[in-house]
mmCIF file of C-alpha atoms and ligand atoms in Angstrom:
data_model
loop_
_atom_site.group_PDB
_atom_site.id
_atom_site.type_symbol
_atom_site.label_atom_id
_atom_site.label_comp_id
_atom_site.label_asym_id
_atom_site.label_seq_id
_atom_site.Cartn_x
_atom_site.Cartn_y
_atom_site.Cartn_z
ATOM 1 C CA UNK A 208 11.627 6.675 -17.133
ATOM 2 C CA UNK A 209 8.118 5.872 -16.404
ATOM 3 C CA UNK A 210 5.956 7.491 -13.647
ATOM 4 C CA UNK A 211 2.863 5.944 -12.071
ATOM 5 C CA UNK A 212 0.405 6.957 -9.458
ATOM 6 C CA UNK A 213 -1.662 5.020 -6.957
ATOM 7 C CA UNK A 214 -4.511 5.878 -4.675
ATOM 8 C CA UNK A 215 -6.645 3.858 -2.162
ATOM 9 C CA UNK A 216 -9.193 4.085 0.642
ATOM 10 C CA UNK A 217 -10.292 1.656 3.105
ATOM 11 C CA UNK A 218 -12.802 2.031 5.845
ATOM 12 C CA UNK A 219 -11.882 1.529 9.698
ATOM 13 C CA UNK A 220 -14.110 -0.778 11.478
ATOM 14 C CA UNK A 221 -13.940 -2.860 14.727
ATOM 15 C CA UNK A 222 -12.706 -6.447 14.759
ATOM 16 C CA UNK A 223 -10.269 -6.153 12.084
ATOM 17 C CA UNK A 224 -6.400 -6.075 12.304
ATOM 18 C CA UNK A 225 -4.867 -2.708 11.234
ATOM 19 C CA UNK A 226 -2.073 -3.508 8.725
ATOM 20 C CA UNK A 227 -0.125 -0.555 6.892
ATOM 21 C CA UNK A 228 2.942 -1.166 4.678
ATOM 22 C CA UNK A 229 2.953 -4.830 5.827
ATOM 23 C CA UNK A 230 3.283 -3.890 9.427
ATOM 24 C CA UNK A 231 0.701 -4.612 12.124
ATOM 25 C CA UNK A 232 -0.175 -1.578 14.155
ATOM 26 C CA UNK A 233 -1.765 -1.562 17.526
ATOM 27 C CA UNK A 234 -5.214 0.053 17.449
ATOM 28 C CA UNK A 235 -8.833 -0.657 18.378
ATOM 29 C CA UNK A 236 -10.110 -0.505 14.789
ATOM 30 C CA UNK A 237 -8.667 -2.128 11.544
ATOM 31 C CA UNK A 238 -9.283 -1.650 7.814
ATOM 32 C CA UNK A 239 -12.251 -3.520 6.027
ATOM 33 C CA UNK A 240 -11.419 -5.307 2.847
ATOM 34 C CA UNK A 241 -11.335 -8.536 1.004
ATOM 35 C CA UNK A 242 -7.560 -8.995 1.670
ATOM 36 C CA UNK A 243 -5.778 -7.629 4.674
ATOM 37 C CA UNK A 244 -6.935 -4.296 3.421
ATOM 38 C CA UNK A 245 -3.459 -2.784 3.538
ATOM 39 C CA UNK A 246 -4.326 0.511 2.011
ATOM 40 C CA UNK A 247 -0.765 1.769 1.741
ATOM 41 C CA UNK A 248 0.669 -1.423 0.081
ATOM 42 C CA UNK A 249 -2.344 -1.354 -2.315
ATOM 43 C CA UNK A 250 -1.626 2.276 -3.478
ATOM 44 C CA UNK A 251 2.049 1.409 -4.001
ATOM 45 C CA UNK A 252 1.098 -1.717 -5.947
ATOM 46 C CA UNK A 253 -1.216 0.601 -8.191
ATOM 47 C CA UNK A 254 1.671 2.999 -8.670
ATOM 48 C CA UNK A 255 4.025 0.379 -9.743
ATOM 49 C CA UNK A 256 1.603 -1.202 -12.091
ATOM 50 C CA UNK A 257 0.489 2.145 -13.424
ATOM 51 C CA UNK A 258 4.157 3.178 -14.323
ATOM 52 C CA UNK A 259 4.493 0.004 -16.591
ATOM 53 C CA UNK A 260 0.749 0.551 -17.955
ATOM 54 C CA UNK A 261 -0.103 -2.805 -16.569
ATOM 55 C CA UNK A 262 -3.630 -1.918 -15.323
ATOM 56 C CA UNK A 263 -4.499 -1.873 -11.568
ATOM 57 C CA UNK A 264 -4.580 -4.046 -8.543
ATOM 58 C CA UNK A 265 -8.264 -4.831 -9.106
ATOM 59 C CA UNK A 266 -7.340 -6.460 -12.523
ATOM 60 C CA UNK A 267 -4.593 -8.655 -11.143
ATOM 61 C CA UNK A 268 -6.099 -9.552 -7.953
ATOM 62 C CA UNK A 269 -9.875 -9.261 -8.137
ATOM 63 C CA UNK A 270 -11.708 -9.076 -4.884
ATOM 64 C CA UNK A 271 -14.293 -11.659 -6.184
ATOM 65 C CA UNK A 272 -11.556 -14.231 -6.197
ATOM 66 C CA UNK A 273 -11.670 -16.249 -2.903
ATOM 67 C CA UNK A 274 -7.821 -17.001 -3.159
ATOM 68 C CA UNK A 275 -7.276 -13.509 -2.114
ATOM 69 C CA UNK A 276 -9.626 -13.308 1.173
ATOM 70 C CA UNK A 277 -7.463 -12.344 4.058
ATOM 71 C CA UNK A 278 -4.399 -12.173 1.794
ATOM 72 C CA UNK A 279 -1.183 -10.570 2.955
ATOM 73 C CA UNK A 280 -0.969 -7.625 0.539
ATOM 74 C CA UNK A 281 2.855 -7.825 0.533
ATOM 75 C CA UNK A 282 2.096 -10.755 -1.687
ATOM 76 C CA UNK A 283 0.382 -8.542 -4.248
ATOM 77 C CA UNK A 284 3.324 -6.250 -4.117
ATOM 78 C CA UNK A 285 5.850 -8.748 -4.693
ATOM 79 C CA UNK A 286 3.887 -9.975 -7.606
ATOM 80 C CA UNK A 287 3.587 -6.511 -8.944
ATOM 81 C CA UNK A 288 7.421 -6.223 -8.778
ATOM 82 C CA UNK A 289 7.828 -9.474 -10.678
ATOM 83 C CA UNK A 290 5.440 -8.371 -13.413
ATOM 84 C CA UNK A 291 7.179 -5.160 -14.099
ATOM 85 C CA UNK A 292 10.463 -6.917 -14.061
ATOM 86 C CA UNK A 293 9.131 -9.245 -16.797
ATOM 87 C CA UNK A 294 8.107 -6.146 -18.770
ATOM 88 C CA UNK A 295 11.879 -4.896 -18.575
ATOM 89 C CA UNK A 296 11.332 -2.264 -15.831
ATOM 90 C CA UNK A 297 13.010 -1.872 -12.583
ATOM 91 C CA UNK A 298 12.156 0.456 -9.584
ATOM 92 C CA UNK A 299 14.017 3.628 -9.079
ATOM 93 C CA UNK A 300 11.892 5.062 -6.237
ATOM 94 C CA UNK A 301 8.647 4.981 -4.672
ATOM 95 C CA UNK A 302 7.144 7.809 -2.584
ATOM 96 C CA UNK A 303 3.959 7.537 -0.571
ATOM 97 C CA UNK A 304 1.664 9.416 1.878
ATOM 98 C CA UNK A 305 -0.890 7.891 4.350
ATOM 99 C CA UNK A 306 -3.709 10.166 5.324
ATOM 100 C CA UNK A 307 -4.828 8.978 8.889
ATOM 101 C CA UNK A 308 -6.269 10.885 11.812
ATOM 102 C CA UNK A 309 -5.216 8.208 14.239
ATOM 103 C CA UNK A 310 -3.057 6.372 15.322
ATOM 104 C CA UNK A 311 0.161 8.203 14.922
ATOM 105 C CA UNK A 312 2.230 6.187 12.594
ATOM 106 C CA UNK A 313 5.729 7.693 13.190
ATOM 107 C CA UNK A 314 6.910 4.780 15.392
ATOM 108 C CA UNK A 315 5.985 2.362 12.576
ATOM 109 C CA UNK A 316 7.424 4.121 9.415
ATOM 110 C CA UNK A 317 10.970 2.464 9.494
ATOM 111 C CA UNK A 318 9.581 -0.947 9.863
ATOM 112 C CA UNK A 319 7.189 -0.315 7.041
ATOM 113 C CA UNK A 320 9.912 1.066 4.565
ATOM 114 C CA UNK A 321 12.057 -2.056 5.450
ATOM 115 C CA UNK A 322 9.202 -4.615 4.795
ATOM 116 C CA UNK A 323 8.313 -2.643 1.577
ATOM 117 C CA UNK A 324 11.927 -2.369 0.371
ATOM 118 C CA UNK A 325 12.398 -6.023 1.187
ATOM 119 C CA UNK A 326 9.494 -7.125 -0.821
ATOM 120 C CA UNK A 327 10.333 -5.144 -3.623
ATOM 121 C CA UNK A 328 14.002 -6.203 -3.415
ATOM 122 C CA UNK A 329 15.103 -2.515 -3.516
ATOM 123 C CA UNK A 330 17.281 -0.560 -1.006
ATOM 124 C CA UNK A 331 15.300 1.268 1.966
ATOM 125 C CA UNK A 332 16.636 4.501 0.322
ATOM 126 C CA UNK A 333 14.507 3.927 -2.618
ATOM 127 C CA UNK A 334 11.222 4.060 -0.674
ATOM 128 C CA UNK A 335 9.647 6.604 1.351
ATOM 129 C CA UNK A 336 6.539 6.623 3.571
ATOM 130 C CA UNK A 337 5.145 9.797 4.768
ATOM 131 C CA UNK A 338 1.975 10.098 7.310
ATOM 132 C CA UNK A 339 -0.222 13.081 7.817
ATOM 133 C CA UNK A 340 -3.616 13.716 9.482
ATOM 134 C CA UNK A 341 -6.824 15.087 7.712
ATOM 135 C CA UNK A 342 -6.846 17.972 10.240
ATOM 136 C CA UNK A 343 -10.052 16.224 11.618
ATOM 137 C CA UNK A 344 -12.000 17.106 8.423
ATOM 138 C CA UNK A 345 -14.128 14.717 6.518
ATOM 139 C CA UNK A 346 -14.374 11.027 6.559
ATOM 140 C CA UNK A 347 -10.793 10.543 7.245
ATOM 141 C CA UNK A 348 -10.467 13.351 9.742
ATOM 142 C CA UNK A 349 -13.317 11.745 11.585
ATOM 143 C CA UNK A 350 -11.472 8.549 11.917
ATOM 144 C CA UNK A 351 -13.563 6.400 9.819
ATOM 145 C CA UNK A 352 -11.139 5.723 6.894
ATOM 146 C CA UNK A 353 -7.540 5.854 5.960
ATOM 147 C CA UNK A 354 -6.326 6.871 2.451
ATOM 148 C CA UNK A 355 -3.019 6.325 0.877
ATOM 149 C CA UNK A 356 -1.332 7.911 -2.153
ATOM 150 C CA UNK A 357 1.874 6.493 -3.935
ATOM 151 C CA UNK A 358 4.071 7.443 -6.786
ATOM 152 C CA UNK A 359 6.556 5.148 -8.542
ATOM 153 C CA UNK A 360 9.298 5.900 -10.877
ATOM 154 C CA UNK A 361 10.585 2.870 -13.071
ATOM 155 C CA UNK A 362 13.543 2.819 -15.500
ATOM 156 C CA UNK A 363 14.490 0.149 -18.233
ATOM 157 C CA UNK A 364 16.561 -2.827 -16.931
HETATM 158 ZN ZN1 LIG B 217 -7.260 -1.477 -1.262
#
């Protein structure tokens, strides 16, 4: 068994789409970043790469590379899954938490899990997504950023 953790944060700004777990969320602000800035997917990519000791998302998909501008982060996730497979690992499960003051994510969680599971080629029962607020504390609580944490467990193929 191999365990990996992932963490990410992106700023919430006007004139950007809000994409979390590959799902577009209706909101007046979106996450700022070089790719689609999907903070949840980025944390999961780092957890999976980390469990296999394959570095991090920035190593594999540098934000200085124009090919990744505006990129659908599910493509990074699919690529991370391929990379760990090439190293002889498979995903046992992934758990994650999104810390977001607003909007409420409950209506979108099932769709996020389905998209992430499909991208990772795992069962929906192997991936969990939780959402919590920051109790209006700090930069996340003031609605200026979204944070995501993830953990992944891999086993030998
Ligand atoms: Zn990110």
